[in-house]
Amino acid sequence: MSYRADITIIGAGVIGLAIASQVTKEGREVYLLEKNETFGQEQSSRNSEVIHAGIYYERDSLKAKMCLEGNGLLYELCEKNGIAYQKCGKIIVATNHVEAEELEKLYRRGKGNGVQLKMLSLREMDQLEPNIRGVAAFLSPSTGIVDSYALMRCFLGKARDNGAQIVYKTKVIGIEKVLGGYEVRVEEPPGDFSFMTRVLINCAGLYSDKVAEMAGINIDEANYNLHWRKGEYYSVSGGKNKLINRLIYPVPVGINLGVHVCFDINWRLRLGPLFYHVNEISYKVDDSRKKAFLESSIMEALPCIKPSDLDPETSGIMAMLPRERESFRDFIIRHEYDRGLPGLISLVGIESPGLTSSPAIARYVSHLVNEILES
Ligand SMILES: Cc1cc2nc3c(=O)[nH]c(=O)nc-3n(C[C@H](O)[C@H](O)[C@H](O)COP(=O)(O)OP(=O)(O)OC[C@H]3O[C@@H](n4cnc5c(N)ncnc54)[C@H](O)[C@@H]3O)c2cc1C
């Protein structure tokens, strides 16, 4: 083991790429290690591509702060770098009076988080979206959509321009604390290879709990165990995309945002994601769950969409800290010095709104890195 890096980032999803674009500075040796053949093959390319506004999350939580800051930074980044986006706005709609009470609470939470929102009269709702049905609704003008692939390419380009080395087909299989940093063992066909790094950043997404454990963290005690939830999407055909002008969401039940209207940058319409717990990775969409789709509140809000318009499409798997039916858990982003692991930064449970938060998380982590390297 003779090679020594300053900063090593594990995982080239949107979070690892965003961090790599921020922490690379002149004279720093930065490595981004990715087990797959290329970047962004897991959560970061299998999501709703929504630029969230910051409505849902507990006040003063990292999720609320990172999402709100990320929302502004992301629009700026898209504008400056020619990344396709649309600030199309979204409407959250209640389809009955019980939901209307929850909608009111959500509106107050969003306002409390500093998000610009507008409660709509039924007339305004009808003017904005003549094809939705509901008893109450509010508008979030700062919600939008982004081309997530183009966003990742932008972070990748910036990281490379700043001198970061991106290494694919390289899986981290061992981490040992040594004097002045970490010895990182990687599986790099045809064999294994070890090197030393001063700072190690764990952005391993679905596997970030396992990587934390590899580094010596007791993940049961730290409460870092991840639970995988698969979210399935259905494409909507029949020209229904022309009947809807913005993203439409139901009132959430528990921590799930609920099956909602998604548009990609070409205004292709999908509904999803319908989430359920899984133990293994398979992105096949199980058509037997179509019934649950048809019973979801969004179908009541959108009578223009008929069951025959829906076809199984894609899915994504989310790395969640809460178990099913557990309540809110915040992002974990921390320097692990108090666990006897100085120089190790953990990012665990970076689920939605992780895509939106990526530029803000990168700034936050960059401050932690500067503190470590300048101490
Ligand atoms: C269905 C779904 C819908 C979502 N919708 C939205 C949305 O609309 N808006 C929003 O803001 N967010 C959304 N999200 C959340 C967002 O996609 C994630 O927060 C974000 O992509 C997380 O990025 P990441 O880089 O942490 O993880 P990932 O994209 O999963 O990347 C982690 C990377 O680490 C690599 N890796 C893992 N272990 C190792 C190892 N040992 N060695 C080397 N590499 C390793 C993996 O191969 C992977 O490439 C959604 C997520 C899902 C699943």
Short mmCIF file of C-alpha atoms and ligand atoms in Angstrom, two decimals, residues 9-17 33-36 38-52 57 67 74 144 146 152 167 169-174 186 202-208 210-211 214 229-233 249 257 260 262 272-275 283 315-319 331 347 349-358 361, ligand 1:
data_model
loop_
_atom_site.label_atom_id
_atom_site.label_comp_id
_atom_site.label_asym_id
_atom_site.label_seq_id
_atom_site.Cartn_x
_atom_site.Cartn_y
_atom_site.Cartn_z
CA ILE A 9 -15.63 9.33 -2.12
CA ILE A 10 -17.49 6.01 -2.28
CA GLY A 11 -20.38 6.00 -4.78
CA ALA A 12 -20.98 7.91 -8.02
CA GLY A 13 -24.67 8.64 -7.59
CA VAL A 14 -25.86 12.24 -7.69
CA ILE A 15 -24.62 12.81 -4.12
CA GLY A 16 -21.07 11.49 -4.64
CA LEU A 17 -20.82 13.36 -7.95
CA LEU A 33 -14.95 5.08 -6.57
CA GLU A 34 -17.96 3.41 -8.17
CA LYS A 35 -18.71 -0.32 -8.27
CA ASN A 36 -20.85 -0.14 -11.43
CA THR A 38 -20.72 4.01 -14.99
CA PHE A 39 -22.24 6.71 -12.76
CA GLY A 40 -25.84 7.02 -11.56
CA GLN A 41 -27.16 3.52 -12.17
CA GLU A 42 -29.08 3.16 -8.88
CA GLN A 43 -31.38 5.59 -6.99
CA SER A 44 -30.18 8.64 -8.91
CA SER A 45 -31.50 7.49 -12.29
CA ARG A 46 -34.67 5.79 -11.02
CA ASN A 47 -36.69 8.53 -9.43
CA SER A 48 -39.42 11.10 -10.16
CA GLU A 49 -36.91 13.85 -11.16
CA VAL A 50 -38.85 16.37 -9.10
CA ILE A 51 -37.18 19.50 -7.77
CA HIS A 52 -38.97 19.55 -4.43
CA TYR A 57 -40.12 17.79 6.20
CA CYS A 67 -34.17 20.78 0.17
CA LEU A 74 -30.47 23.57 -8.61
CA GLY A 144 -40.26 21.65 -10.84
CA VAL A 146 -35.04 18.31 -13.94
CA MET A 152 -25.17 14.19 -13.01
CA VAL A 167 -12.87 5.10 -11.16
CA LYS A 169 -15.93 -1.08 -11.74
CA THR A 170 -14.21 -0.58 -8.39
CA LYS A 171 -16.05 -1.84 -5.34
CA VAL A 172 -14.92 -0.90 -1.83
CA ILE A 173 -14.68 -4.16 0.14
CA GLY A 174 -12.69 -3.17 3.24
CA VAL A 186 -11.09 -2.30 -3.39
CA ASN A 202 -19.46 7.31 2.35
CA CYS A 203 -22.11 8.08 -0.31
CA ALA A 204 -22.92 4.45 -1.07
CA GLY A 205 -26.70 4.93 -1.27
CA LEU A 206 -28.51 1.62 -0.78
CA TYR A 207 -25.34 0.16 0.74
CA SER A 208 -24.23 3.10 2.89
CA LYS A 210 -22.97 -1.69 5.07
CA VAL A 211 -20.09 0.64 4.18
CA MET A 214 -17.15 -1.86 7.18
CA ARG A 229 -38.51 0.33 -0.51
CA LYS A 230 -39.33 -0.26 -4.13
CA GLY A 231 -41.41 2.34 -5.94
CA GLU A 232 -43.16 1.36 -9.17
CA TYR A 233 -44.25 3.68 -11.96
CA TYR A 249 -49.84 15.22 -5.73
CA LEU A 257 -45.75 11.33 -0.57
CA HIS A 260 -48.49 11.26 -7.92
CA CYS A 262 -44.74 12.77 -12.75
CA GLY A 272 -46.03 6.62 -9.27
CA PRO A 273 -44.22 5.60 -7.28
CA LEU A 274 -46.25 2.98 -5.43
CA PHE A 275 -43.90 1.85 -2.65
CA TYR A 283 -36.45 -3.44 -11.04
CA SER A 315 -39.17 1.26 -10.77
CA GLY A 316 -36.62 2.57 -8.31
CA ILE A 317 -35.45 1.36 -4.91
CA MET A 318 -35.04 3.86 -2.09
CA ALA A 319 -32.65 3.59 0.88
CA PHE A 331 -30.80 12.55 6.55
CA LEU A 347 -24.15 10.01 4.40
CA GLY A 349 -30.56 7.50 4.39
CA ILE A 350 -30.23 10.08 1.63
CA GLU A 351 -33.64 9.30 0.19
CA SER A 352 -36.08 11.82 -1.29
CA PRO A 353 -35.50 14.80 -1.52
CA GLY A 354 -31.87 13.77 -2.12
CA LEU A 355 -31.81 14.69 -5.81
CA THR A 356 -33.10 18.19 -5.04
CA SER A 357 -30.76 18.55 -2.07
CA SER A 358 -27.62 17.38 -3.91
CA ILE A 361 -25.46 18.59 0.56
C1 LIG B 1 -38.50 5.89 -6.59
C2 LIG B 1 -37.73 7.09 -6.14
C3 LIG B 1 -38.23 8.38 -6.39
C4 LIG B 1 -37.51 9.51 -5.97
N1 LIG B 1 -37.95 10.74 -6.34
C5 LIG B 1 -37.20 11.83 -6.02
C6 LIG B 1 -37.59 13.12 -6.48
O1 LIG B 1 -38.55 13.26 -7.25
N2 LIG B 1 -36.88 14.19 -6.07
C7 LIG B 1 -35.80 14.07 -5.24
O2 LIG B 1 -35.22 15.09 -4.86
N3 LIG B 1 -35.36 12.85 -4.85
C8 LIG B 1 -36.02 11.73 -5.23
N4 LIG B 1 -35.59 10.49 -4.87
C9 LIG B 1 -34.41 10.37 -4.04
C10 LIG B 1 -33.11 10.47 -4.85
O3 LIG B 1 -33.19 9.70 -6.03
C11 LIG B 1 -31.97 9.99 -3.95
O4 LIG B 1 -31.99 10.71 -2.74
C12 LIG B 1 -30.60 10.20 -4.60
O5 LIG B 1 -30.58 9.66 -5.90
C13 LIG B 1 -29.55 9.52 -3.74
O6 LIG B 1 -28.33 9.59 -4.41
P1 LIG B 1 -27.06 8.81 -3.89
O7 LIG B 1 -25.92 9.25 -4.69
O8 LIG B 1 -26.99 8.94 -2.39
O9 LIG B 1 -27.41 7.26 -4.10
P2 LIG B 1 -27.28 6.33 -5.43
O10 LIG B 1 -27.78 7.02 -6.63
O11 LIG B 1 -27.93 5.04 -5.07
O12 LIG B 1 -25.72 6.14 -5.57
C14 LIG B 1 -24.94 5.38 -4.69
C15 LIG B 1 -23.80 4.80 -5.49
O13 LIG B 1 -22.90 4.12 -4.61
C16 LIG B 1 -22.38 3.01 -5.30
N5 LIG B 1 -21.85 2.05 -4.31
C17 LIG B 1 -22.54 1.42 -3.34
N6 LIG B 1 -21.72 0.62 -2.61
C18 LIG B 1 -20.48 0.76 -3.15
C19 LIG B 1 -19.20 0.18 -2.84
N7 LIG B 1 -19.03 -0.69 -1.83
N8 LIG B 1 -18.13 0.54 -3.60
C20 LIG B 1 -18.27 1.44 -4.63
N9 LIG B 1 -19.47 2.00 -4.98
C21 LIG B 1 -20.54 1.67 -4.24
C22 LIG B 1 -23.60 2.47 -6.05
O14 LIG B 1 -23.25 1.61 -7.10
C23 LIG B 1 -24.27 3.76 -6.51
O15 LIG B 1 -23.86 4.15 -7.80
C24 LIG B 1 -36.28 9.34 -5.27
C25 LIG B 1 -35.77 8.05 -5.05
C26 LIG B 1 -36.47 6.93 -5.50
C27 LIG B 1 -35.87 5.57 -5.31
#
